[in-house]
Coordinates of C-alpha atoms and ligand atoms in Angstrom, one line a residue:
M1 CA 52.5 -59.1 -136.4
K2 CA 51.6 -55.4 -135.9
H3 CA 49.5 -54.3 -133.0
P4 CA 46.0 -53.3 -133.8
R5 CA 45.7 -49.6 -134.1
F6 CA 42.8 -47.8 -132.6
L7 CA 41.3 -44.8 -134.2
P8 CA 41.1 -41.8 -131.8
A9 CA 38.2 -41.6 -129.5
I10 CA 36.4 -39.0 -131.4
S11 CA 33.0 -39.8 -132.6
V12 CA 31.5 -38.6 -135.8
G13 CA 28.1 -39.7 -134.9
L14 CA 28.7 -42.7 -137.1
T15 CA 30.9 -44.7 -134.8
L16 CA 28.4 -47.4 -133.9
A17 CA 28.4 -48.4 -137.5
L18 CA 32.1 -48.0 -137.8
T19 CA 32.8 -50.4 -135.0
T20 CA 32.0 -53.3 -137.3
L21 CA 33.9 -52.2 -140.4
A22 CA 36.0 -54.7 -142.2
P23 CA 39.7 -53.6 -141.9
A24 CA 40.1 -53.8 -145.6
L25 CA 37.7 -50.9 -146.0
L26 CA 39.7 -48.6 -143.8
A27 CA 43.1 -49.8 -145.1
Q28 CA 41.9 -48.8 -148.5
E29 CA 41.6 -45.3 -147.2
G30 CA 45.1 -45.1 -145.9
V31 CA 44.1 -45.6 -142.3
T32 CA 46.7 -48.1 -141.0
V33 CA 45.0 -51.0 -139.4
D34 CA 45.9 -54.5 -138.5
A35 CA 44.4 -56.7 -141.2
S36 CA 43.9 -59.7 -138.9
G37 CA 41.1 -58.4 -136.6
P38 CA 38.2 -56.0 -136.6
V39 CA 38.9 -52.3 -136.2
T40 CA 37.7 -50.8 -133.0
V41 CA 36.5 -47.2 -132.8
A42 CA 35.6 -45.8 -129.4
V43 CA 32.0 -45.0 -129.2
E44 CA 31.1 -41.5 -128.1
T45 CA 29.2 -41.1 -124.8
P46 CA 26.1 -38.9 -124.8
A47 CA 28.0 -36.3 -122.8
Q48 CA 30.8 -36.2 -125.4
R49 CA 28.3 -35.9 -128.1
D50 CA 26.6 -33.0 -126.3
T51 CA 30.0 -31.2 -126.0
R52 CA 30.8 -31.8 -129.7
L53 CA 27.4 -30.4 -130.8
A54 CA 27.2 -27.6 -128.2
W55 CA 28.3 -24.8 -130.6
W56 CA 25.9 -25.9 -133.3
R57 CA 22.9 -26.2 -131.0
E58 CA 23.6 -22.7 -129.6
A59 CA 24.0 -21.3 -133.1
K60 CA 20.5 -22.0 -134.5
F61 CA 21.0 -20.0 -137.7
G62 CA 23.5 -20.6 -140.5
L63 CA 24.2 -19.5 -144.1
F64 CA 24.2 -22.0 -146.9
I65 CA 26.1 -20.9 -150.0
H66 CA 25.6 -22.6 -153.4
W67 CA 28.3 -21.6 -155.7
G68 CA 29.8 -23.4 -158.7
T69 CA 30.1 -23.2 -162.4
Y70 CA 26.4 -23.6 -162.7
S71 CA 26.2 -20.0 -161.3
A72 CA 27.7 -18.9 -164.6
Y73 CA 24.6 -20.0 -166.5
A74 CA 22.5 -17.7 -164.2
G75 CA 19.7 -20.2 -164.6
Q76 CA 19.5 -20.1 -168.4
Y77 CA 20.3 -22.7 -171.0
K78 CA 19.0 -22.0 -174.5
E79 CA 15.4 -20.8 -174.2
N80 CA 14.7 -22.1 -170.7
K81 CA 15.4 -19.7 -167.8
N82 CA 14.2 -21.9 -165.0
Y83 CA 17.3 -23.8 -164.0
G84 CA 19.3 -23.7 -160.9
E85 CA 22.3 -25.8 -159.7
W86 CA 20.7 -28.8 -161.4
I87 CA 21.1 -27.1 -164.9
M88 CA 23.6 -29.7 -166.3
H89 CA 21.4 -32.6 -165.3
T90 CA 18.0 -31.2 -166.1
A91 CA 19.1 -29.8 -169.5
K92 CA 21.3 -32.8 -170.2
I93 CA 24.3 -30.7 -171.2
P94 CA 27.1 -32.7 -172.6
V95 CA 30.2 -33.0 -170.5
A96 CA 32.6 -31.3 -172.9
E97 CA 30.2 -28.4 -173.4
Y98 CA 29.6 -28.0 -169.7
R99 CA 33.3 -28.1 -168.9
A100 CA 34.1 -25.5 -171.5
H101 CA 31.5 -23.2 -170.0
A102 CA 33.5 -23.0 -166.8
E103 CA 35.7 -20.5 -168.6
T104 CA 32.9 -18.0 -167.8
F105 CA 33.1 -18.7 -164.1
N106 CA 35.4 -15.8 -163.1
P107 CA 34.6 -14.4 -159.6
V108 CA 36.5 -11.1 -159.9
A109 CA 34.1 -9.4 -157.4
Y110 CA 34.5 -12.2 -154.8
D111 CA 34.8 -10.6 -151.3
P112 CA 34.7 -13.4 -148.7
V113 CA 35.0 -10.9 -145.9
A114 CA 31.9 -9.1 -147.1
W115 CA 30.0 -12.4 -147.4
V116 CA 31.0 -13.4 -143.8
R117 CA 30.0 -9.9 -142.5
A118 CA 26.6 -10.2 -144.3
A119 CA 26.1 -13.6 -142.6
K120 CA 27.2 -12.2 -139.2
A121 CA 24.9 -9.2 -139.6
A122 CA 22.1 -11.5 -140.4
G123 CA 22.7 -13.1 -137.0
M124 CA 24.1 -16.3 -138.5
R125 CA 26.7 -18.2 -136.5
Y126 CA 28.0 -20.6 -139.2
I127 CA 28.4 -21.0 -142.9
V128 CA 28.2 -24.1 -145.1
I129 CA 29.5 -23.7 -148.7
T130 CA 29.4 -26.1 -151.6
A131 CA 33.0 -27.3 -151.9
K132 CA 31.7 -29.5 -154.7
H133 CA 28.1 -29.9 -155.8
H134 CA 26.6 -32.5 -158.1
E135 CA 28.3 -30.9 -161.1
G136 CA 31.5 -32.4 -159.6
F137 CA 33.5 -29.1 -159.8
A138 CA 35.8 -28.4 -156.9
L139 CA 35.9 -24.8 -155.6
Y140 CA 39.5 -25.4 -154.5
P141 CA 42.6 -26.7 -156.3
S142 CA 42.2 -30.4 -156.0
D143 CA 45.2 -32.7 -156.6
V144 CA 43.1 -35.5 -158.1
T145 CA 41.3 -33.7 -160.9
D146 CA 41.5 -30.9 -163.4
W147 CA 37.8 -30.2 -162.9
D148 CA 38.4 -27.6 -160.3
I149 CA 38.9 -23.8 -159.8
A150 CA 42.6 -24.0 -160.6
D151 CA 42.5 -25.8 -163.9
A152 CA 39.1 -25.2 -165.4
T153 CA 38.5 -21.4 -164.8
P154 CA 40.3 -18.2 -165.5
W155 CA 40.3 -17.4 -161.7
K156 CA 42.6 -20.2 -160.8
K157 CA 42.9 -19.3 -157.1
D158 CA 41.4 -21.2 -154.2
L159 CA 37.9 -19.9 -153.2
L160 CA 37.6 -21.9 -150.0
A161 CA 40.7 -20.8 -148.0
P162 CA 39.9 -17.1 -147.9
L163 CA 36.3 -17.8 -146.9
V164 CA 37.4 -20.2 -144.1
A165 CA 39.9 -17.5 -142.9
A166 CA 37.3 -14.8 -143.0
A167 CA 34.7 -16.9 -141.2
R168 CA 37.2 -17.8 -138.4
A169 CA 38.3 -14.2 -138.1
E170 CA 34.7 -13.1 -137.5
G171 CA 34.0 -15.9 -135.1
L172 CA 31.8 -18.0 -137.3
H173 CA 32.0 -21.7 -137.8
I174 CA 32.5 -23.0 -141.4
G175 CA 31.6 -26.2 -143.1
F176 CA 31.6 -27.8 -146.5
Y177 CA 28.8 -29.3 -148.5
Y178 CA 30.2 -32.2 -150.5
S179 CA 28.4 -34.3 -153.1
Q180 CA 30.0 -37.6 -152.4
A181 CA 28.0 -39.8 -154.9
Q182 CA 26.5 -37.6 -157.6
D183 CA 29.0 -36.2 -159.9
W184 CA 27.8 -35.4 -163.4
V185 CA 31.2 -34.7 -165.0
H186 CA 33.6 -37.3 -163.6
A187 CA 33.1 -40.7 -165.1
G188 CA 31.5 -43.2 -162.7
G189 CA 29.9 -40.5 -160.5
A190 CA 26.2 -41.1 -159.9
K191 CA 23.7 -39.4 -162.1
A192 CA 20.3 -39.4 -160.5
R193 CA 17.6 -41.4 -162.3
F194 CA 20.2 -43.0 -164.6
P195 CA 21.5 -46.6 -164.1
E196 CA 24.7 -46.9 -162.1
G197 CA 27.7 -46.3 -164.3
G198 CA 26.0 -44.3 -166.9
G199 CA 24.4 -40.9 -167.7
W200 CA 23.3 -38.9 -170.7
D201 CA 26.7 -38.6 -172.3
A202 CA 29.1 -41.5 -173.0
A203 CA 31.9 -39.5 -171.3
Q204 CA 30.1 -40.1 -168.0
N205 CA 30.3 -43.9 -168.2
G206 CA 32.4 -45.4 -165.6
D207 CA 32.8 -47.4 -162.4
T208 CA 31.2 -46.0 -159.2
D209 CA 33.7 -47.7 -157.0
V210 CA 36.6 -46.3 -159.0
Y211 CA 35.1 -42.9 -158.8
L212 CA 34.7 -43.0 -155.1
R213 CA 38.2 -44.3 -154.6
T214 CA 39.9 -41.9 -157.0
I215 CA 37.8 -38.7 -156.6
A216 CA 35.5 -38.6 -153.6
V217 CA 37.7 -40.2 -151.0
P218 CA 40.8 -38.2 -151.8
Q219 CA 38.9 -35.0 -152.1
V220 CA 37.2 -35.4 -148.7
R221 CA 40.7 -36.1 -147.3
E222 CA 41.9 -32.9 -149.0
L223 CA 39.1 -30.9 -147.5
L224 CA 39.5 -32.2 -144.0
T225 CA 43.2 -31.9 -143.8
R226 CA 43.6 -28.5 -145.6
Y227 CA 40.8 -26.6 -144.0
Q228 CA 39.7 -28.4 -140.8
P229 CA 36.0 -27.7 -141.5
D230 CA 33.5 -27.8 -138.6
I231 CA 30.8 -29.5 -140.7
L232 CA 30.7 -32.0 -143.5
W233 CA 27.3 -31.7 -145.2
W234 CA 27.0 -34.8 -147.4
D235 CA 24.4 -34.7 -150.1
T236 CA 22.4 -37.4 -151.9
P237 CA 23.4 -40.9 -151.1
T238 CA 22.7 -42.2 -154.6
F239 CA 24.1 -45.8 -154.9
M240 CA 25.8 -45.4 -151.6
T241 CA 25.8 -48.8 -150.0
K242 CA 27.2 -49.3 -146.5
E243 CA 30.4 -50.6 -148.0
R244 CA 30.8 -47.5 -150.1
S245 CA 30.0 -45.0 -147.4
A246 CA 32.4 -46.6 -144.8
P247 CA 35.7 -45.3 -146.2
L248 CA 34.2 -41.7 -146.3
A249 CA 32.9 -42.0 -142.8
A250 CA 36.3 -43.3 -141.6
L251 CA 38.0 -40.2 -143.0
L252 CA 36.1 -38.0 -140.6
A253 CA 38.5 -39.2 -137.9
L254 CA 40.9 -36.7 -139.5
R255 CA 38.8 -33.9 -138.1
P256 CA 37.9 -34.5 -134.4
G257 CA 34.8 -32.7 -133.4
I258 CA 33.3 -32.5 -136.9
I259 CA 29.5 -32.5 -137.3
T260 CA 28.0 -34.4 -140.2
N261 CA 24.5 -34.7 -141.5
N262 CA 22.4 -37.8 -142.3
R263 CA 23.0 -37.9 -146.0
L264 CA 26.2 -39.9 -146.4
G265 CA 24.7 -43.3 -147.1
S266 CA 23.0 -46.3 -145.8
G267 CA 24.0 -47.3 -142.3
F268 CA 25.5 -43.9 -141.4
A269 CA 23.1 -41.8 -139.4
G270 CA 25.3 -38.8 -138.9
D271 CA 24.4 -36.1 -136.4
T272 CA 21.6 -34.1 -137.9
S273 CA 18.5 -34.8 -139.9
T274 CA 18.0 -32.5 -142.9
P275 CA 14.5 -31.5 -144.0
E276 CA 15.0 -29.7 -147.3
Q277 CA 12.9 -26.8 -148.3
F278 CA 10.3 -27.3 -145.5
V279 CA 9.8 -27.0 -141.8
P280 CA 8.4 -30.3 -140.5
V281 CA 5.0 -29.7 -138.9
T282 CA 5.9 -31.3 -135.6
G283 CA 9.7 -31.2 -135.7
Y284 CA 12.0 -34.1 -135.3
P285 CA 13.6 -35.7 -132.2
G286 CA 17.3 -35.1 -131.9
D287 CA 19.3 -32.6 -133.8
W288 CA 17.8 -31.3 -137.1
E289 CA 18.3 -28.5 -139.5
T290 CA 15.9 -27.2 -142.1
C291 CA 17.8 -26.0 -145.2
M292 CA 15.9 -23.6 -147.5
T293 CA 16.3 -21.2 -150.3
I294 CA 15.2 -17.5 -150.2
G295 CA 13.9 -17.7 -153.7
R296 CA 13.3 -21.0 -155.7
N297 CA 16.7 -22.1 -156.6
W298 CA 19.9 -22.9 -154.6
G299 CA 22.3 -21.9 -157.3
Y300 CA 22.1 -18.4 -158.9
N301 CA 19.2 -17.8 -161.3
A302 CA 18.8 -14.3 -162.6
N303 CA 15.1 -14.8 -163.0
D304 CA 14.5 -16.1 -159.6
T305 CA 13.3 -12.9 -158.1
Q306 CA 10.2 -14.0 -156.2
L307 CA 11.7 -14.1 -152.7
K308 CA 10.3 -15.1 -149.4
S309 CA 9.7 -12.0 -147.3
G310 CA 11.8 -11.0 -144.3
P311 CA 8.9 -11.5 -141.9
D312 CA 8.2 -15.0 -143.4
L313 CA 11.9 -15.9 -142.9
I314 CA 11.9 -14.6 -139.3
R315 CA 8.8 -16.6 -138.4
K316 CA 10.3 -19.7 -140.0
L317 CA 13.4 -19.3 -137.8
V318 CA 11.1 -18.9 -134.8
N319 CA 9.0 -21.9 -135.8
I320 CA 12.1 -24.1 -136.4
S321 CA 13.6 -22.9 -133.1
S322 CA 10.4 -23.7 -131.3
M323 CA 10.8 -27.3 -132.3
G324 CA 14.5 -27.5 -131.5
G325 CA 15.9 -27.2 -135.0
N326 CA 18.4 -25.1 -136.8
F327 CA 17.8 -23.0 -139.9
L328 CA 20.3 -23.1 -142.7
L329 CA 19.3 -20.4 -145.1
N330 CA 20.8 -20.3 -148.6
V331 CA 22.2 -17.6 -150.9
G332 CA 23.3 -18.2 -154.5
P333 CA 26.1 -15.8 -155.5
T334 CA 26.7 -14.9 -159.2
A335 CA 29.7 -16.1 -161.1
E336 CA 31.3 -12.7 -160.4
G337 CA 31.0 -13.5 -156.7
L338 CA 28.1 -11.2 -155.7
I339 CA 25.3 -12.3 -153.5
P340 CA 22.1 -10.9 -155.2
Q341 CA 20.9 -7.7 -153.5
G342 CA 17.4 -9.1 -152.8
Q343 CA 19.0 -12.0 -150.9
L344 CA 21.2 -9.6 -149.0
D345 CA 18.2 -7.5 -148.1
R346 CA 16.4 -10.5 -146.6
L347 CA 19.4 -11.4 -144.6
A348 CA 19.5 -7.9 -143.2
E349 CA 15.8 -8.0 -142.3
V350 CA 16.3 -11.2 -140.3
G351 CA 19.4 -9.7 -138.7
A352 CA 17.6 -6.6 -137.6
W353 CA 15.0 -8.7 -135.8
L354 CA 17.6 -11.0 -134.3
A355 CA 19.8 -8.1 -133.0
K356 CA 16.8 -7.2 -130.8
N357 CA 15.4 -10.6 -130.1
G358 CA 18.4 -12.9 -130.2
D359 CA 18.0 -14.0 -126.5
S360 CA 14.8 -15.8 -127.5
I361 CA 16.6 -17.8 -130.2
Y362 CA 20.3 -18.5 -129.6
G363 CA 20.9 -21.5 -127.3
T364 CA 17.2 -22.2 -126.8
T365 CA 15.7 -25.6 -126.9
R366 CA 12.4 -26.9 -128.1
G367 CA 9.3 -25.3 -126.5
P368 CA 6.8 -27.4 -124.6
F369 CA 3.7 -26.7 -126.6
Q370 CA 2.4 -28.8 -129.5
S371 CA 0.5 -26.0 -131.2
L372 CA -0.4 -22.5 -130.4
T373 CA -2.9 -20.5 -132.4
W374 CA -1.1 -17.2 -131.6
G375 CA 2.5 -18.1 -132.2
R376 CA 5.4 -20.3 -131.0
A377 CA 7.6 -20.8 -127.9
T378 CA 11.2 -21.5 -127.3
R379 CA 12.8 -22.5 -124.0
R380 CA 15.8 -21.9 -121.8
G381 CA 15.6 -24.0 -118.7
D382 CA 12.5 -22.8 -116.8
R383 CA 12.2 -19.7 -118.9
L384 CA 9.9 -19.7 -121.9
Y385 CA 10.0 -17.2 -124.7
L386 CA 6.5 -16.7 -126.1
H387 CA 6.7 -15.5 -129.7
V388 CA 3.4 -13.9 -130.5
F389 CA 2.7 -13.7 -134.2
N390 CA -1.0 -12.9 -133.8
W391 CA -1.3 -10.3 -131.0
P392 CA -4.5 -10.9 -129.0
A393 CA -7.2 -8.4 -129.7
D394 CA -8.7 -8.7 -126.2
G395 CA -5.4 -8.1 -124.4
K396 CA -5.3 -11.6 -123.0
L397 CA -2.8 -14.2 -124.1
R398 CA -3.9 -17.7 -123.4
V399 CA -1.1 -20.2 -122.6
P400 CA -2.0 -23.8 -122.2
L401 CA 0.2 -24.6 -119.2
L402 CA 0.0 -26.7 -116.0
S403 CA 3.2 -25.4 -114.4
R404 CA 3.3 -22.4 -112.0
A405 CA 4.6 -19.2 -113.5
T406 CA 6.4 -16.5 -111.5
S407 CA 6.7 -13.6 -113.9
A408 CA 6.0 -12.4 -117.4
T409 CA 7.6 -9.4 -119.1
L410 CA 8.0 -8.1 -122.7
L411 CA 11.6 -9.0 -123.8
H412 CA 12.2 -5.3 -124.5
S413 CA 10.7 -4.0 -121.2
P414 CA 12.0 -6.3 -118.5
G415 CA 11.0 -3.9 -115.8
V416 CA 7.3 -3.9 -116.6
K417 CA 5.6 -7.0 -115.1
L418 CA 2.6 -8.4 -117.0
A419 CA -0.3 -9.6 -114.8
L420 CA -0.7 -13.4 -114.6
H421 CA -4.1 -15.1 -114.1
P422 CA -3.6 -18.8 -113.5
E423 CA -6.5 -21.2 -114.3
P424 CA -6.6 -25.0 -113.9
A425 CA -5.1 -25.9 -117.3
R426 CA -4.0 -22.6 -118.6
L427 CA -2.4 -19.3 -117.8
I428 CA -3.8 -16.0 -119.0
I429 CA -1.3 -13.1 -119.4
D430 CA -2.5 -9.5 -119.6
V431 CA -0.7 -7.9 -122.5
P432 CA -0.6 -4.3 -123.8
A433 CA -3.1 -3.3 -126.5
D434 CA -0.6 -3.0 -129.3
A435 CA 1.9 -5.6 -130.5
P436 CA 5.5 -4.4 -129.7
D437 CA 6.8 -6.1 -132.9
P438 CA 4.9 -6.5 -136.2
V439 CA 6.6 -9.9 -136.9
S440 CA 7.0 -11.6 -133.6
S441 CA 6.7 -10.0 -130.2
V442 CA 8.5 -11.9 -127.5
I443 CA 7.2 -12.3 -124.0
V444 CA 9.6 -13.8 -121.4
L445 CA 7.7 -16.1 -119.1
D446 CA 9.5 -17.4 -116.0
L447 CA 8.3 -20.6 -114.3
A448 CA 8.8 -21.9 -110.8
E449 CA 9.4 -25.4 -112.3
P450 CA 10.0 -27.2 -115.6
P451 CA 7.2 -26.6 -118.0
V452 CA 4.3 -29.1 -118.2
V453 CA 1.5 -28.7 -120.7
P454 CA -1.8 -30.4 -121.1
P455 CA -1.2 -33.7 -123.0
L456 CA -2.2 -34.1 -126.6
V457 CA -5.4 -36.0 -127.0
T458 CA -4.1 -38.0 -129.9
R459 CA -1.2 -39.4 -127.8
A460 CA -3.8 -41.1 -125.6
A461 CA -5.9 -42.3 -128.6
S462 CA -6.1 -45.8 -129.9
V463 CA -5.3 -45.6 -133.6
T464 CA -6.2 -48.1 -136.4
A465 CA -5.5 -47.9 -140.1
S466 CA -7.6 -49.2 -143.0
A467 CA -4.3 -50.7 -144.3
E468 CA -0.6 -50.7 -143.2
Q469 CA 2.7 -52.0 -144.3
P470 CA 4.6 -54.4 -142.0
G471 CA 7.0 -52.3 -139.9
Q472 CA 5.1 -49.1 -140.6
P473 CA 2.1 -49.4 -138.4
A474 CA -0.6 -46.8 -137.7
A475 CA 0.8 -46.2 -134.2
N476 CA 3.9 -44.5 -135.7
A477 CA 1.6 -41.6 -136.6
T478 CA 0.9 -40.9 -132.9
D479 CA 4.3 -41.7 -131.3
G480 CA 4.8 -38.0 -130.7
T481 CA 7.6 -37.6 -133.3
G482 CA 7.7 -37.1 -137.0
A483 CA 10.6 -39.6 -137.3
K484 CA 8.7 -42.8 -138.0
R485 CA 5.8 -43.2 -140.4
W486 CA 2.6 -45.1 -141.0
R487 CA 2.4 -46.2 -144.6
A488 CA -0.2 -48.1 -146.6
P489 CA 0.9 -51.2 -148.6
A490 CA 2.1 -50.9 -152.2
G491 CA -0.7 -50.4 -154.6
V492 CA -3.1 -48.9 -152.1
K493 CA -4.0 -45.4 -153.2
S494 CA -6.5 -44.3 -150.5
A495 CA -6.3 -45.2 -146.8
W496 CA -7.5 -43.9 -143.5
L497 CA -6.4 -43.6 -139.9
D498 CA -9.0 -43.7 -137.2
F499 CA -8.4 -42.1 -133.8
N500 CA -10.5 -43.2 -130.8
L501 CA -10.0 -40.8 -127.9
P502 CA -10.5 -42.1 -124.3
A503 CA -13.1 -39.3 -123.8
P504 CA -14.8 -36.7 -125.9
A505 CA -12.5 -33.6 -126.5
L506 CA -13.1 -30.1 -127.8
V507 CA -10.8 -29.9 -130.8
Q508 CA -10.1 -27.0 -133.1
G509 CA -7.1 -27.9 -135.2
F510 CA -4.7 -30.5 -136.4
G511 CA -1.2 -31.0 -137.6
A512 CA -0.1 -33.8 -140.0
D513 CA 3.5 -34.5 -140.8
E514 CA 4.3 -36.2 -144.1
P515 CA 7.4 -38.4 -144.3
D516 CA 10.6 -36.8 -145.7
V517 CA 10.9 -38.9 -148.8
W518 CA 11.8 -38.3 -152.5
P519 CA 9.7 -37.9 -154.5
R520 CA 7.4 -35.9 -152.2
L521 CA 4.2 -37.7 -151.5
K522 CA 1.7 -34.9 -152.3
Q523 CA -1.5 -36.3 -151.0
R524 CA -5.1 -35.2 -150.6
Y525 CA -6.5 -35.4 -147.1
T526 CA -10.0 -35.3 -145.6
L527 CA -10.4 -35.0 -141.8
A528 CA -13.7 -35.9 -140.3
A529 CA -15.2 -36.3 -136.8
E530 CA -18.0 -38.6 -135.7
V531 CA -20.7 -36.4 -134.3
D532 CA -24.0 -37.9 -133.2
G533 CA -23.2 -41.1 -135.1
L534 CA -22.5 -39.2 -138.4
W535 CA -19.1 -38.3 -140.0
R536 CA -18.7 -34.6 -140.3
E537 CA -16.0 -33.2 -142.5
L538 CA -13.7 -30.7 -140.7
S539 CA -11.0 -30.0 -143.2
A540 CA -9.9 -31.2 -146.6
G541 CA -7.3 -30.2 -149.1
A542 CA -4.0 -31.1 -150.8
T543 CA -0.6 -31.3 -149.1
D544 CA 2.6 -30.1 -150.8
G545 CA 4.4 -33.2 -149.6
H546 CA 5.6 -31.4 -146.4
G547 CA 2.6 -31.9 -144.2
V548 CA -0.3 -29.6 -143.3
V549 CA -1.6 -27.6 -140.3
G550 CA -5.3 -26.8 -140.2
R551 CA -7.9 -25.1 -138.1
F552 CA -11.6 -25.5 -138.0
A553 CA -14.7 -24.5 -136.0
P554 CA -14.3 -26.2 -132.6
V555 CA -16.0 -29.6 -132.4
T556 CA -16.5 -32.0 -129.5
A557 CA -16.0 -35.7 -130.5
S558 CA -14.2 -38.8 -129.4
R559 CA -13.7 -40.4 -132.9
F560 CA -11.7 -38.7 -135.7
R561 CA -10.6 -40.0 -139.1
I562 CA -8.1 -38.7 -141.6
T563 CA -8.3 -40.2 -145.1
M564 CA -5.2 -39.8 -147.3
E565 CA -5.1 -40.3 -151.1
C566 CA -1.8 -40.4 -152.9
E567 CA -1.1 -40.6 -156.6
K568 CA 2.6 -41.2 -156.4
G569 CA 3.5 -44.0 -154.0
E570 CA 1.3 -45.1 -151.1
P571 CA -0.6 -42.9 -148.6
G572 CA 1.4 -42.3 -145.4
L573 CA 1.8 -40.0 -142.4
A574 CA 4.8 -39.4 -140.1
E575 CA 2.7 -37.8 -137.4
F576 CA -0.9 -36.8 -136.7
Q577 CA -2.0 -34.5 -133.9
L578 CA -5.3 -33.0 -132.8
Y579 CA -5.2 -29.7 -131.0
Q580 CA -7.6 -28.6 -128.3
A581 CA -8.7 -25.0 -127.9
E582 CA -6.4 -22.9 -125.7
Ligands
H79_601 O1 22.0 -28.7 -153.0 C1 20.6 -28.6 -153.0 C2 19.9 -29.5 -154.0 O2 20.5 -29.3 -155.3 C3 20.2 -30.8 -153.4 N1 20.1 -30.6 -152.0 C4 20.0 -29.2 -151.7 C5 20.7 -28.8 -150.4 C6 19.4 -31.9 -154.0 N2 20.0 -32.9 -154.6 N3 19.0 -33.8 -154.9 N4 17.9 -33.3 -154.5 C7 18.1 -32.1 -153.9 C8 16.7 -34.0 -154.6 C9 16.3 -34.0 -156.0 C10 15.5 -33.0 -156.5 C11 15.0 -33.0 -157.8 FE1 14.9 -31.5 -159.1 C12 13.7 -32.9 -158.3 C13 15.8 -33.3 -159.0 C14 15.0 -33.2 -160.1 C15 13.7 -32.9 -159.7 C16 15.0 -29.8 -158.1 C17 14.0 -29.6 -159.0 C18 16.2 -30.0 -158.8 C19 15.9 -30.1 -160.1 C20 14.6 -29.8 -160.3

């Protein structure tokens, strides 16, 4: 009998689940194990995890690149010009036709060094590129398919190796997006919203398990062994049961230190949560990363020219950093290999701000405040970086803070001390008349002790719901994190949450996180306070499925109610907070 083999003591953030894997699952993946007993995988300690994630936490800002044969459609199929990387699925293009179109993917202008330098000049510290998106096409020569750069395009040469080399030469980390389940070309790959095993073209019919065994698993092994990526960014766990995810998770042992996201499949948490196309209103506990497009689409679309502004992107980076997250900002290069100029311009704008203000972003952690009317704050130990978006007209910055401050300076004028006026539950800082930066002016505030801020009134509130599902109680909405949600039972279309505060409070705003679910909930909300025995409406409107932050005229009350109405699905909230005046 062979001795049991132990996988190396690396952890991929998935090891707790791995410890209970059946040996057969791993054996199937070529990991030699003794078939007679359970496989043991050493569980990573918190300190080991901190070490593994240290570079990623320091980095804060990364470049996402969506590139594939969809780029060659430039967003257009027949009359419709609104497509992105989902073009094959949304337009239901037949497999043979889609494959033939790859002949037009010929990146003759590809300059990976220029891409990496653009990322670096933007202040980005890592890159994640689509090694294979849902179209199933591999940007590198894969041994297990002819649906790849080598066999299906005129270019024929590996696109990943030169980018990996360029990134490493410039000191950036590099990772791969890999669509492990969805694959619209290979038979048996998942097709979202179609039953397992089928799609819109008979050529797609096939067995999901055979697909995973013959395409996904060997391709992930190719990617890990050939390029040693720093990140594996799984996407969409369609039909991914625990049993199906396990062999892919086990492969990560091939790349000690790798960081993965939470999208592999059921039972595998990964390292990072992944809000897509939004910034969660109150952030998430643990490591998280908002991924976002500059325009509308991830993949290149020639008509997608309404871009987020540079200032908007800078403030998003600040906002994300203030809640302890990372920002993975996307570009969609053309089939020729060019990043559209508008996207390059936005990267340069963010880079110009970061070049001056990087100290307030890189390596910082979540700021202590729940909400600030004038901006955001990041933290480095007992130092706070106050990011002022709305410069105070009266020259006084009001900081809701209980800790003792020792000094405040503008980030760019460290020699000039700003006068501090401590009050019982806040600190007032005298600031110059004019904002030093039109987008976000940074004040460095040093404290004599770790920051403590006045507690949120909603954390101390007792909360009740008009209806709730078992396991998704009202209290989840005030647990201080957006990670768990309150949810009404199936069939309920309108429901409310009542908040009873221990004492009346002067409140002037609120934040409501919606749960990160597909499809997005898109609810209507009405917030009211009980004043003199009557309900007074404070704020009402529609959410976009990503939560809402609102302000209203200050009101003193001890009872508040938010009513949610939801057309698709049941009303729900991940977090609800009331904000007092500063
Ligand atoms: O790669 C990007 C997306 O293509 C991918 N994740 C990011 C990083 C993604 N895969 N699935 N989803 C996102 C969720 C599904 C979104 C959809 Fe749609 C809504 C599919 C159909 C409607 C967006 C809008 C895509 C096509 C139309």
